[in-house]
Amino acid sequence: MEKRQELYAGKAKSVFATDDPDRVVLQFRDDTSAFDGERMESLARKGMVNNRFNAFIMGKLEAAGIPTHFEQCLSDTESLVKTLTMIPVECVVRNIAAGGLVKRLGVEEGRELSPPTFELFLKNDALHDPMINESLAETFGWATPQQLAEMKALTFKVNAVLKQLFADGGLPLVDYKLEFGLFKGRIVLGDEFSPDGCRLWDAKTRDKMDKDRFRQGLGGVIEAYEEVGRRIGVDFT
Ligand code: C5P
């Protein structure tokens, strides 16, 4: 496998072509962004930590029968993945009220959500990722009803696997965002799963152990990510 030209640079990752059109290289950078890219900072070790963290999680999800784009780690900061045609819809599941839900609906942060909620957002920085629904996604052609149903089912399947995994490490999984794409006509989990795209609180202290540390200027961002990884068995060496 030969790494070729850069195809796309996102806020935290870059995508490179390879000599195989069905495979691309994801490079996890140290760049950290918040508020739709309004705040950007470089945090040492973040690329390595998120690459290893993501590889570990994707492995757990594959083992549970969830199709993912992940193929293999290539280096500390690079992974080989399947080339997906991304669906521009973000799927968010919440087990505990926090963040956008608290702001939007005025519910109390920390309230257990039973059953967990499912929300869709359009992936569009310029519009600040507005909330959408199945009807809008279908009408505007972002995803078909069948694709949306599958994405929802897979997003909840991920919840069953990861809620338990993090709970075993003393970390309630508060909420998370997933992105899916198409590979040879099949819905596959893409992007990454790391503390950049989920909320995890320490069960005892309720300390935030995720990207909210960056968003809220709490410090110790990467140290918290490493602590989460250590508790669930990620190997950072
Ligand atoms: O901001 P909000 O509360 O809606 O975010 C819900 C979850 O989705 C959080 O875990 C957040 O980190 C994640 N998210 C994300 N990328 C976005 C929007 C939300 O990773 N663009």
mmCIF file with all atom_site columns, N, CA, C and O and ligand atoms in Angstrom, residues 90 92 94 98-100 121 129 175-177 196-199 215, ligand 1:
data_model
loop_
_atom_site.group_PDB
_atom_site.id
_atom_site.type_symbol
_atom_site.label_atom_id
_atom_site.label_alt_id
_atom_site.label_comp_id
_atom_site.label_asym_id
_atom_site.label_entity_id
_atom_site.label_seq_id
_atom_site.pdbx_PDB_ins_code
_atom_site.Cartn_x
_atom_site.Cartn_y
_atom_site.Cartn_z
_atom_site.occupancy
_atom_site.B_iso_or_equiv
_atom_site.pdbx_formal_charge
_atom_site.auth_seq_id
_atom_site.auth_comp_id
_atom_site.auth_asym_id
_atom_site.auth_atom_id
_atom_site.pdbx_PDB_model_num
ATOM   1  N N  . GLU A 1 90  ? -25.253 13.683 10.829 1.00 0.00 ? 90  GLU A N  1
ATOM   2  C CA . GLU A 1 90  ? -24.642 13.218 12.080 1.00 0.00 ? 90  GLU A CA 1
ATOM   3  C C  . GLU A 1 90  ? -25.727 12.608 12.952 1.00 0.00 ? 90  GLU A C  1
ATOM   4  O O  . GLU A 1 90  ? -26.802 13.199 13.100 1.00 0.00 ? 90  GLU A O  1
ATOM   5  N N  . VAL A 1 92  ? -26.783 11.431 16.684 1.00 0.00 ? 92  VAL A N  1
ATOM   6  C CA . VAL A 1 92  ? -26.415 11.639 18.093 1.00 0.00 ? 92  VAL A CA 1
ATOM   7  C C  . VAL A 1 92  ? -27.362 10.863 19.002 1.00 0.00 ? 92  VAL A C  1
ATOM   8  O O  . VAL A 1 92  ? -28.588 10.988 18.876 1.00 0.00 ? 92  VAL A O  1
ATOM   9  N N  . ARG A 1 94  ? -28.141 10.213 23.108 1.00 0.00 ? 94  ARG A N  1
ATOM   10 C CA . ARG A 1 94  ? -27.871 10.743 24.457 1.00 0.00 ? 94  ARG A CA 1
ATOM   11 C C  . ARG A 1 94  ? -28.457 9.809  25.507 1.00 0.00 ? 94  ARG A C  1
ATOM   12 O O  . ARG A 1 94  ? -29.653 9.477  25.441 1.00 0.00 ? 94  ARG A O  1
ATOM   13 N N  . ALA A 1 98  ? -27.045 16.704 28.503 1.00 0.00 ? 98  ALA A N  1
ATOM   14 C CA . ALA A 1 98  ? -25.872 17.595 28.580 1.00 0.00 ? 98  ALA A CA 1
ATOM   15 C C  . ALA A 1 98  ? -25.837 18.414 27.291 1.00 0.00 ? 98  ALA A C  1
ATOM   16 O O  . ALA A 1 98  ? -26.644 18.210 26.383 1.00 0.00 ? 98  ALA A O  1
ATOM   17 N N  . GLY A 1 99  ? -24.901 19.350 27.238 1.00 0.00 ? 99  GLY A N  1
ATOM   18 C CA . GLY A 1 99  ? -24.584 20.072 26.004 1.00 0.00 ? 99  GLY A CA 1
ATOM   19 C C  . GLY A 1 99  ? -25.771 20.702 25.317 1.00 0.00 ? 99  GLY A C  1
ATOM   20 O O  . GLY A 1 99  ? -26.585 21.409 25.936 1.00 0.00 ? 99  GLY A O  1
ATOM   21 N N  . GLY A 1 100 ? -25.878 20.417 24.018 1.00 0.00 ? 100 GLY A N  1
ATOM   22 C CA . GLY A 1 100 ? -26.886 21.045 23.171 1.00 0.00 ? 100 GLY A CA 1
ATOM   23 C C  . GLY A 1 100 ? -28.316 20.794 23.637 1.00 0.00 ? 100 GLY A C  1
ATOM   24 O O  . GLY A 1 100 ? -29.186 21.659 23.484 1.00 0.00 ? 100 GLY A O  1
ATOM   25 N N  . PHE A 1 121 ? -28.383 15.648 12.763 1.00 0.00 ? 121 PHE A N  1
ATOM   26 C CA . PHE A 1 121 ? -27.893 16.991 12.441 1.00 0.00 ? 121 PHE A CA 1
ATOM   27 C C  . PHE A 1 121 ? -27.284 16.951 11.047 1.00 0.00 ? 121 PHE A C  1
ATOM   28 O O  . PHE A 1 121 ? -26.674 15.943 10.648 1.00 0.00 ? 121 PHE A O  1
ATOM   29 N N  . ASP A 1 129 ? -24.108 23.081 11.769 1.00 0.00 ? 129 ASP A N  1
ATOM   30 C CA . ASP A 1 129 ? -24.706 21.749 11.927 1.00 0.00 ? 129 ASP A CA 1
ATOM   31 C C  . ASP A 1 129 ? -26.138 21.802 12.457 1.00 0.00 ? 129 ASP A C  1
ATOM   32 O O  . ASP A 1 129 ? -26.415 21.334 13.571 1.00 0.00 ? 129 ASP A O  1
ATOM   33 N N  . ASP A 1 175 ? -23.203 10.980 25.926 1.00 0.00 ? 175 ASP A N  1
ATOM   34 C CA . ASP A 1 175 ? -23.736 11.098 24.561 1.00 0.00 ? 175 ASP A CA 1
ATOM   35 C C  . ASP A 1 175 ? -22.593 10.918 23.578 1.00 0.00 ? 175 ASP A C  1
ATOM   36 O O  . ASP A 1 175 ? -21.423 10.894 23.966 1.00 0.00 ? 175 ASP A O  1
ATOM   37 N N  . TYR A 1 176 ? -22.944 10.795 22.290 1.00 0.00 ? 176 TYR A N  1
ATOM   38 C CA . TYR A 1 176 ? -21.912 10.653 21.256 1.00 0.00 ? 176 TYR A CA 1
ATOM   39 C C  . TYR A 1 176 ? -22.509 10.911 19.896 1.00 0.00 ? 176 TYR A C  1
ATOM   40 O O  . TYR A 1 176 ? -23.726 10.838 19.703 1.00 0.00 ? 176 TYR A O  1
ATOM   41 N N  . LYS A 1 177 ? -21.611 11.199 18.958 1.00 0.00 ? 177 LYS A N  1
ATOM   42 C CA . LYS A 1 177 ? -22.015 11.469 17.577 1.00 0.00 ? 177 LYS A CA 1
ATOM   43 C C  . LYS A 1 177 ? -21.345 10.473 16.653 1.00 0.00 ? 177 LYS A C  1
ATOM   44 O O  . LYS A 1 177 ? -20.151 10.189 16.807 1.00 0.00 ? 177 LYS A O  1
ATOM   45 N N  . ASP A 1 196 ? -13.185 13.120 21.443 1.00 0.00 ? 196 ASP A N  1
ATOM   46 C CA . ASP A 1 196 ? -13.524 14.350 20.711 1.00 0.00 ? 196 ASP A CA 1
ATOM   47 C C  . ASP A 1 196 ? -15.004 14.385 20.338 1.00 0.00 ? 196 ASP A C  1
ATOM   48 O O  . ASP A 1 196 ? -15.553 15.467 20.128 1.00 0.00 ? 196 ASP A O  1
ATOM   49 N N  . GLY A 1 197 ? -15.624 13.211 20.191 1.00 0.00 ? 197 GLY A N  1
ATOM   50 C CA . GLY A 1 197 ? -16.989 13.168 19.661 1.00 0.00 ? 197 GLY A CA 1
ATOM   51 C C  . GLY A 1 197 ? -17.984 12.518 20.594 1.00 0.00 ? 197 GLY A C  1
ATOM   52 O O  . GLY A 1 197 ? -19.036 12.051 20.157 1.00 0.00 ? 197 GLY A O  1
ATOM   53 N N  . CYS A 1 198 ? -17.614 12.464 21.878 1.00 0.00 ? 198 CYS A N  1
ATOM   54 C CA . CYS A 1 198 ? -18.574 11.911 22.845 1.00 0.00 ? 198 CYS A CA 1
ATOM   55 C C  . CYS A 1 198 ? -18.394 12.632 24.175 1.00 0.00 ? 198 CYS A C  1
ATOM   56 O O  . CYS A 1 198 ? -17.458 13.423 24.341 1.00 0.00 ? 198 CYS A O  1
ATOM   57 N N  . ARG A 1 199 ? -19.306 12.391 25.099 1.00 0.00 ? 199 ARG A N  1
ATOM   58 C CA . ARG A 1 199 ? -19.120 12.910 26.468 1.00 0.00 ? 199 ARG A CA 1
ATOM   59 C C  . ARG A 1 199 ? -19.012 11.718 27.413 1.00 0.00 ? 199 ARG A C  1
ATOM   60 O O  . ARG A 1 199 ? -19.817 10.776 27.335 1.00 0.00 ? 199 ARG A O  1
ATOM   61 N N  . ARG A 1 215 ? -13.540 22.634 25.257 1.00 0.00 ? 215 ARG A N  1
ATOM   62 C CA . ARG A 1 215 ? -14.583 23.645 24.989 1.00 0.00 ? 215 ARG A CA 1
ATOM   63 C C  . ARG A 1 215 ? -14.719 24.611 26.165 1.00 0.00 ? 215 ARG A C  1
ATOM   64 O O  . ARG A 1 215 ? -14.940 25.800 25.976 1.00 0.00 ? 215 ARG A O  1
HETATM 65 O O1 . C5P B 2 .   ? -23.360 19.654 21.199 1.00 0.00 ? 1   C5P B O1 1
HETATM 66 P P1 . C5P B 2 .   ? -24.229 18.478 21.440 1.00 0.00 ? 1   C5P B P1 1
HETATM 67 O O2 . C5P B 2 .   ? -24.650 18.338 22.861 1.00 0.00 ? 1   C5P B O2 1
HETATM 68 O O3 . C5P B 2 .   ? -25.397 18.406 20.498 1.00 0.00 ? 1   C5P B O3 1
HETATM 69 O O4 . C5P B 2 .   ? -23.304 17.212 21.105 1.00 0.00 ? 1   C5P B O4 1
HETATM 70 C C1 . C5P B 2 .   ? -23.755 15.882 21.342 1.00 0.00 ? 1   C5P B C1 1
HETATM 71 C C2 . C5P B 2 .   ? -22.572 14.943 21.199 1.00 0.00 ? 1   C5P B C2 1
HETATM 72 O O5 . C5P B 2 .   ? -22.125 14.916 19.847 1.00 0.00 ? 1   C5P B O5 1
HETATM 73 C C3 . C5P B 2 .   ? -21.350 15.359 22.023 1.00 0.00 ? 1   C5P B C3 1
HETATM 74 O O6 . C5P B 2 .   ? -20.728 14.186 22.499 1.00 0.00 ? 1   C5P B O6 1
HETATM 75 C C4 . C5P B 2 .   ? -20.450 16.068 21.020 1.00 0.00 ? 1   C5P B C4 1
HETATM 76 O O7 . C5P B 2 .   ? -19.094 15.926 21.359 1.00 0.00 ? 1   C5P B O7 1
HETATM 77 C C5 . C5P B 2 .   ? -20.777 15.333 19.735 1.00 0.00 ? 1   C5P B C5 1
HETATM 78 N N1 . C5P B 2 .   ? -20.682 16.189 18.556 1.00 0.00 ? 1   C5P B N1 1
HETATM 79 C C6 . C5P B 2 .   ? -19.590 16.062 17.705 1.00 0.00 ? 1   C5P B C6 1
HETATM 80 N N2 . C5P B 2 .   ? -19.488 16.843 16.588 1.00 0.00 ? 1   C5P B N2 1
HETATM 81 C C7 . C5P B 2 .   ? -20.433 17.724 16.283 1.00 0.00 ? 1   C5P B C7 1
HETATM 82 C C8 . C5P B 2 .   ? -21.557 17.867 17.126 1.00 0.00 ? 1   C5P B C8 1
HETATM 83 C C9 . C5P B 2 .   ? -21.644 17.075 18.269 1.00 0.00 ? 1   C5P B C9 1
HETATM 84 O O8 . C5P B 2 .   ? -18.706 15.246 17.948 1.00 0.00 ? 1   C5P B O8 1
HETATM 85 N N3 . C5P B 2 .   ? -20.316 18.457 15.183 1.00 0.00 ? 1   C5P B N3 1
#
